[in-house]
mmCIF file of C-alpha atoms in Angstrom:
data_model
loop_
_atom_site.group_PDB
_atom_site.id
_atom_site.type_symbol
_atom_site.label_atom_id
_atom_site.label_comp_id
_atom_site.label_asym_id
_atom_site.label_seq_id
_atom_site.Cartn_x
_atom_site.Cartn_y
_atom_site.Cartn_z
ATOM 1 C CA UNK A 1 0.000 0.000 0.000
ATOM 2 C CA UNK A 2 1.107 3.543 -0.658
ATOM 3 C CA UNK A 3 -0.099 6.458 1.467
ATOM 4 C CA UNK A 4 0.066 10.088 0.424
ATOM 5 C CA UNK A 5 2.313 12.122 2.711
ATOM 6 C CA UNK A 6 2.228 15.895 2.968
ATOM 7 C CA UNK A 7 5.541 17.553 3.793
ATOM 8 C CA UNK A 8 5.590 21.193 4.853
ATOM 9 C CA UNK A 9 8.484 23.524 5.597
ATOM 10 C CA UNK A 10 8.407 24.833 9.155
ATOM 11 C CA UNK A 11 10.671 27.492 10.663
ATOM 12 C CA UNK A 12 13.800 25.366 11.101
ATOM 13 C CA UNK A 13 12.692 21.905 10.001
ATOM 14 C CA UNK A 14 10.068 19.995 8.037
ATOM 15 C CA UNK A 15 6.891 18.319 9.222
ATOM 16 C CA UNK A 16 4.839 15.605 7.584
ATOM 17 C CA UNK A 17 1.425 14.051 8.003
ATOM 18 C CA UNK A 18 -0.686 11.426 6.275
ATOM 19 C CA UNK A 19 -4.243 12.576 5.439
ATOM 20 C CA UNK A 20 -5.617 9.016 5.508
ATOM 21 C CA UNK A 21 -4.086 8.228 8.922
ATOM 22 C CA UNK A 22 -5.137 10.906 11.428
ATOM 23 C CA UNK A 23 -2.603 11.479 14.181
ATOM 24 C CA UNK A 24 0.331 10.059 12.224
ATOM 25 C CA UNK A 25 2.885 12.870 12.051
ATOM 26 C CA UNK A 26 6.663 13.292 11.982
ATOM 27 C CA UNK A 27 9.337 15.960 11.701
ATOM 28 C CA UNK A 28 12.926 16.139 10.488
ATOM 29 C CA UNK A 29 15.731 18.541 9.713
ATOM 30 C CA UNK A 30 15.656 17.619 6.010
ATOM 31 C CA UNK A 31 13.025 16.340 3.626
ATOM 32 C CA UNK A 32 14.770 12.954 3.448
ATOM 33 C CA UNK A 33 14.898 12.657 7.244
ATOM 34 C CA UNK A 34 11.243 13.665 7.445
ATOM 35 C CA UNK A 35 10.275 11.000 4.897
ATOM 36 C CA UNK A 36 12.209 8.372 6.872
ATOM 37 C CA UNK A 37 10.559 9.472 10.115
ATOM 38 C CA UNK A 38 7.018 9.479 8.700
ATOM 39 C CA UNK A 39 7.574 5.956 7.340
ATOM 40 C CA UNK A 40 8.650 4.802 10.808
ATOM 41 C CA UNK A 41 5.680 6.596 12.389
ATOM 42 C CA UNK A 42 3.293 4.961 9.913
ATOM 43 C CA UNK A 43 4.742 1.506 10.568
ATOM 44 C CA UNK A 44 4.319 1.980 14.329
ATOM 45 C CA UNK A 45 0.821 3.414 13.906
ATOM 46 C CA UNK A 46 -0.364 0.514 11.740
ATOM 47 C CA UNK A 47 1.222 -2.040 14.101
ATOM 48 C CA UNK A 48 -0.618 -0.434 17.008
ATOM 49 C CA UNK A 49 -3.923 -0.610 15.162
ATOM 50 C CA UNK A 50 -3.328 -4.298 14.392
ATOM 51 C CA UNK A 51 -2.452 -5.024 18.039
ATOM 52 C CA UNK A 52 -5.730 -3.382 19.064
ATOM 53 C CA UNK A 53 -7.642 -5.537 16.575
ATOM 54 C CA UNK A 54 -8.439 -2.577 14.326
ATOM 55 C CA UNK A 55 -8.069 -2.485 10.562
ATOM 56 C CA UNK A 56 -5.637 -0.178 8.839
ATOM 57 C CA UNK A 57 -7.192 2.741 6.970
ATOM 58 C CA UNK A 58 -7.120 2.277 3.215
ATOM 59 C CA UNK A 59 -5.187 4.876 1.236
ATOM 60 C CA UNK A 60 -7.637 7.184 -0.530
ATOM 61 C CA UNK A 61 -6.017 10.622 -0.705
ATOM 62 C CA UNK A 62 -4.681 11.859 -4.028
ATOM 63 C CA UNK A 63 -2.573 14.893 -4.852
ATOM 64 C CA UNK A 64 -2.287 17.129 -7.872
ATOM 65 C CA UNK A 65 -1.364 20.670 -8.777
ATOM 66 C CA UNK A 66 -3.370 23.460 -10.307
ATOM 67 C CA UNK A 67 -1.802 26.289 -12.258
ATOM 68 C CA UNK A 68 -2.720 29.911 -11.690
ATOM 69 C CA UNK A 69 -1.905 32.859 -13.884
#
């Protein structure tokens, strides 16, 4: 499964979240570190859901760009 991640620039670092997995967030000093951290956070989040007998949310979010003039 592939989940959409949103990475945003903060003051001195980056933050990321997954729209389809509320509460799953991560930060990092670089984009690459942030991507690594959000992957680890997602793995832990999904493991926790499984341990609690809950199903993992299915990826639904999509991303695209729109041009403005």
